[in-house]
Amino acid sequence: MGEIFKVAIIGSGPAGLSAAARAAALGLSHVLLEKTDHLSDTIYKYQKGKHVMATPSNLVLRSDIDFEAGKRETILGIWDEQIGGHKVNVKYMAEAKAIRGTGEAIPGSVQQIVTRARDGTKNVTELQRHAPPYAIELTSGETVMAENVVLAIGTQGNPNLMRCPGADLPHVQYQLDDPTEYVDEHIIIVGTGDAGIENARGLAEDPAQRNTVSILNRGTEFPTAKAANVSALMADHEAGKLTVRNESETKAIEPGFITLTTRDGEIRIPCDRIIARIGSAPPRAFVEGCGIEFTSEDRGAFPRLSPVFESTAPGIFVIGALAGYPLIKHCMNQGHDVIEFINGNTALKPADEPIIAAKFASLPGNRSTEEWLEFLRAGVSILNGMNPLQMREFMLDSEAKFYAPGEVIFERNAPGSSLFGIASGSVAVEVNPADPSITIPIEAGSIFGEVGLISGRRRGATIRAAEDTIVVEISRLAALKLQSQVPSAKTAIQRISIERQLLQMFGSGLTREDVAPLVEAARVEEKRAGEIVVTEGADDKDIFIIRRGSMIVEKQVGEKPVFLSYLPAGSYFGEMAVIDGSARTATVKAAIKSEVIRLPGEGFLALLDKRPALRERAMKDMAGRRATNAFIESRKDEFSGAVDLYSQTAQFLVDNGIGEATDVLLIDEKLCIGCDNCEKACADSHDGLSRLDREAGKTYAHLHVPTSCRHCEHPHCMADCPPNAIKRGPDGEVFIDETCIGCGNCQRNCPYGVIRMDAKPPKKPSLLQWMLFGTGPGPGEASYSWRKKAAEKEGGQKAKQAIKCDMCSGIDGGPACVRACPTGAAIRVSPDKFLTFAKLTEDIE
Amino acid sequence: MATKAVGKAGAKTGGTGRFSQDERRRDSDHVSFLKHRGFRWLWIALLLSGASIAGYLLIDQEPRSNGGTWYGYTLGTIGFGLILWLSLLGVRKRRINPGAWSLKAWTSAHVYLGLALAVVGTLHTGFQIGWNVHTLAYVLMLLVIITGIYGVIVYATLPASLSANRKEMTRAQMLDALTALDRQLESAAQPLARGEADLVIAALKQDVFHGGVLARLTGRYPRCATAIAMVCLDGGSEAEKRVEALLVKRHAQLQQIRGALRIRAMLEIWLFVHIPLTVALIAALTAHVISVFYYW
């Protein structure tokens, strides 16, 4: 066995490179292991000329290698040069297969590895950890020895390989860099996930390439792909652009041909290239095998780390995307810091120290950053389970604020999805909008704002500080992360939210003690879109509260189901059957993926018996609902056409995702003259790019749902935004701020296809210049060629960023699309106001 | 601090904040430009016309009703102002920011005040018509109003058929569908004999947008090569049957595209008269005003 390095760094992405450069600068004996023959494979595989962004801009870069926003080629060039300059010891084609300690067994340090089979059964294996030095086994059979290991392998994992005979032939590939590279080829795509579908469509996109593209699907469904991708693929198939081969699998591969097993037997067809996109093995199994524990069994969980990035295996450190930091700057800073820590520099403050210190600067009390973090952690009960590193990370997405007595923390009807924790002091909730003097206190240690977090709806009440109060405002993202990291926090938030929802719904007469038995018996259940919660005619007796999502109520009249009403989050249903003991009078089903709280009917009845005021209130609500149902049913006899229209239009809108919208653009095609002035006004209000496509989208009974943002209650686009650039603004709009790095995740995640990636074009000549002299492209979005030419004159196109509707935030008068419609065809509505009989059968002309 | 907060809350619920503005928008009734705000501009236009007529009948003008009396000047000034303002719709349409404008409200006002202009303008002439620049301006004004009436009628009646014809397809998708059919036709026509193949080639080669304005407006394309090929092929062999079926599909797709073109042409053609006439009207009107003052 050769040299034992002080540190071995696995992975040469931004984090690994920065760590290696630091180790080289400090003169530590080190080795950088890279599995390919070039540095930074993930960025290397970006498409040619891609602009790489450097966010967050307020974070200082602390690294021996440089990085600023620029083209992929420039950045890789600089890194290659500087890694060479630092004399970093790089070992290429070195893929780590396993890491194990070669010292003595560490007493009591046993790693439990849980593997889950497809059928849901669990298998637990135990691994005894051993002390350093570590032996890193490479796939080549070599072994590298090191006292410390820095794991910077990212989250990409390794692609799953094909296993049929001939799978090792050179024309089988697992990656498609540039679809325009291939012409005149017979290409088979294996795998119908999003990657496979996108590759297949890319290759078949331009008929001038004359590729014959087929995509193999093992079954007939596409369970792992997004619906939008599947429908686009099927459209391409119908249009003859490519072929979808269902129930087909590869049997053998040979040069020029492929043999498939299909439902109708074997076929052998010409094939010049195979692109297999059959998923990748997440690096988790490998990481766990090194003795590194994760915070939970959750698929999105990260390794459990100390404040210096050390994992549960002593001497193995985890940084970068694998540690939960997807942004390049964070990664590079961690690379630098982790080597400093390994080198014994324990006094080093993290690079984000100034950012966090700034968050505490305005608070009274003059504490240090560490003291503040501890103050919040100990003061707010749901934060008790966190460690200092988690607290630090948590604080990056949160804010600490001080409020004087009487100061408003948030107002009723303001949008907001953040959660608040009270670290000291207390707040007062104004439960009655008509009389602000009636308040309910919430004490220190507790939380508020959880309804906005869970339901995505506006704040239900105004909340003021009752005394000098310090709160921590936890962004939606940080709150979600907290719940996955700290299970006890999750249960606490759930319990409090159920209790508050009950208190808020049934009025001020109730106390916490009254609802305690109900809270105890409550169960939170998740419902798929379209799943039935209550069936008409059944005699079950539970009551439901919609926690998130929305429901629709239907009743069978004659042969057809008739749409009765739309229930947004925060409403309850099922009380009729409980109160009068009858069978269910209507069917209630989820309009979108939703969560309901199930309360046992007996518990509710017991509460009604105890509180006559509540019974009265429930009877009143029930009478109101009965009246609506009766009205629609009576209409059914007299104006059956109108009821059918209403029912079917409402169903159509729900099918098109209106159920999760907060503000959606609809076009009445009985009025739309197709002038596209809405698109033009949109472009002219927003940097010259339109954020809506009027023509695209579905239509029913002349009501058209164009491709335009619905500002969802729980925006899908926010799910995976590396710089957290997607936020909900003060007027409820979901917008993307300037920190967007142009990765395109939001565009892929949006089920409605409303996000486009484009470069902000240069300014057009003014309207007057166009009207009088014809200069410039005129109103509306300029053609691509004009934008390109004008940008080149200004020194090249800007980087592509994600753009979407921001509801004309900050523009006087509101959405320009609606205001610019000459005939009144364009309207923006919210489902709870629009999905009513009166609105849907309105006579507009 | 507390009072400041209350003030802010008050402003929000009081109705000037963006949220209450948005809520009003979401709550508002959904009506067309003709019905805007309970026919507000119709009532204003009727009031203007009624007042003009009443004034004309009741005020004793010496020596006779004429553009040159004080009442004539009043009507003329109102008419001139209206014409200038009505022509500004073209600017407002293209410049919706800054300012909380609603183009629907402008269109509504444009329609009804434009109709009232016919009354005001006619009374301004005092029914004195001749071969001069004054009458030219009057006639141009009437032509602009008449083309405008056509516009209102098509705006109110045609959109539903435009939507029905579209069948959820965008214009680009219609052309894409045609391209896909063409590709299939090209390969299906390979086994055909020379004569039949030529028919198919002629159909494929013909520009989708062939035909003049008349064809656009009527939707009739007598020289459509696809229709001709459809008639001439009689579907003897298997290959011919396939080609014929594809030609039928192609023809149906062409019909949809042509239907869209026809309706859009009808929705737009009047603007090619309305707007140049408006420019001419403003020129004639300027001449009319200058000459009146010159010969005062």
Short mmCIF file of N, CA and C in Angstrom, two decimals, chain A residues 536 554-558 562-564 585-586 625-640 643 646 837:
data_model
loop_
_atom_site.label_atom_id
_atom_site.label_comp_id
_atom_site.label_asym_id
_atom_site.label_seq_id
_atom_site.Cartn_x
_atom_site.Cartn_y
_atom_site.Cartn_z
N GLU A 536 -72.28 9.94 -2.16
CA GLU A 536 -73.71 10.19 -2.02
C GLU A 536 -74.42 8.88 -1.69
N GLU A 554 -70.77 17.16 -5.78
CA GLU A 554 -71.59 16.74 -6.91
C GLU A 554 -72.80 15.98 -6.41
N LYS A 555 -73.85 16.02 -7.21
CA LYS A 555 -75.04 15.24 -6.85
C LYS A 555 -75.57 14.60 -8.11
N GLN A 556 -76.00 13.36 -7.97
CA GLN A 556 -76.56 12.66 -9.11
C GLN A 556 -77.99 13.14 -9.32
N VAL A 557 -78.26 13.81 -10.44
CA VAL A 557 -79.63 14.21 -10.73
C VAL A 557 -79.98 13.54 -12.05
N GLY A 558 -80.97 12.66 -12.00
CA GLY A 558 -81.28 11.89 -13.19
C GLY A 558 -80.10 10.98 -13.49
N VAL A 562 -74.40 16.39 -11.25
CA VAL A 562 -74.51 17.84 -11.37
C VAL A 562 -73.57 18.48 -10.36
N PHE A 563 -72.81 19.44 -10.84
CA PHE A 563 -71.84 20.15 -10.00
C PHE A 563 -72.60 21.09 -9.07
N LEU A 564 -72.44 20.91 -7.76
CA LEU A 564 -73.16 21.79 -6.84
C LEU A 564 -72.32 22.95 -6.37
N THR A 585 -75.90 13.31 1.32
CA THR A 585 -76.78 13.86 0.28
C THR A 585 -76.04 14.17 -1.01
N ALA A 586 -74.72 14.22 -0.96
CA ALA A 586 -73.97 14.53 -2.18
C ALA A 586 -72.60 13.87 -2.10
N ARG A 625 -76.42 25.72 2.89
CA ARG A 625 -75.99 24.76 1.87
C ARG A 625 -77.18 24.05 1.24
N ARG A 626 -78.14 23.70 2.09
CA ARG A 626 -79.35 23.04 1.57
C ARG A 626 -80.02 23.92 0.53
N ALA A 627 -80.07 25.23 0.85
CA ALA A 627 -80.76 26.17 -0.05
C ALA A 627 -80.06 26.20 -1.41
N THR A 628 -78.72 26.27 -1.41
CA THR A 628 -77.98 26.28 -2.68
C THR A 628 -78.28 25.02 -3.47
N ASN A 629 -78.21 23.88 -2.80
CA ASN A 629 -78.47 22.62 -3.49
C ASN A 629 -79.88 22.58 -4.06
N ALA A 630 -80.83 23.03 -3.24
CA ALA A 630 -82.22 22.99 -3.67
C ALA A 630 -82.42 23.91 -4.87
N PHE A 631 -81.75 25.08 -4.82
CA PHE A 631 -81.88 26.04 -5.92
C PHE A 631 -81.44 25.40 -7.23
N ILE A 632 -80.24 24.76 -7.19
CA ILE A 632 -79.74 24.17 -8.42
C ILE A 632 -80.62 23.01 -8.87
N GLU A 633 -81.09 22.24 -7.90
CA GLU A 633 -81.96 21.12 -8.28
C GLU A 633 -83.26 21.60 -8.89
N SER A 634 -83.81 22.69 -8.34
CA SER A 634 -85.08 23.20 -8.88
C SER A 634 -84.85 23.74 -10.28
N ARG A 635 -83.70 24.40 -10.47
CA ARG A 635 -83.35 24.89 -11.79
C ARG A 635 -83.28 23.76 -12.79
N LYS A 636 -82.80 22.64 -12.30
CA LYS A 636 -82.61 21.49 -13.16
C LYS A 636 -83.91 21.13 -13.87
N ASP A 637 -85.02 21.24 -13.15
CA ASP A 637 -86.30 20.92 -13.78
C ASP A 637 -86.70 21.97 -14.80
N GLU A 638 -86.52 23.25 -14.40
CA GLU A 638 -87.00 24.32 -15.28
C GLU A 638 -86.04 24.60 -16.42
N PHE A 639 -84.74 24.81 -16.06
CA PHE A 639 -83.77 25.20 -17.07
C PHE A 639 -82.67 24.16 -17.11
N SER A 640 -82.99 23.01 -17.57
CA SER A 640 -82.01 21.94 -17.51
C SER A 640 -80.76 22.27 -18.32
N VAL A 643 -78.34 24.42 -16.24
CA VAL A 643 -77.68 23.65 -15.19
C VAL A 643 -76.61 22.74 -15.79
N TYR A 646 -73.67 24.90 -16.65
CA TYR A 646 -72.96 25.29 -15.44
C TYR A 646 -72.14 24.12 -14.91
N PHE A 837 -72.96 29.28 -9.67
CA PHE A 837 -73.99 29.20 -10.70
C PHE A 837 -74.18 30.55 -11.37
#
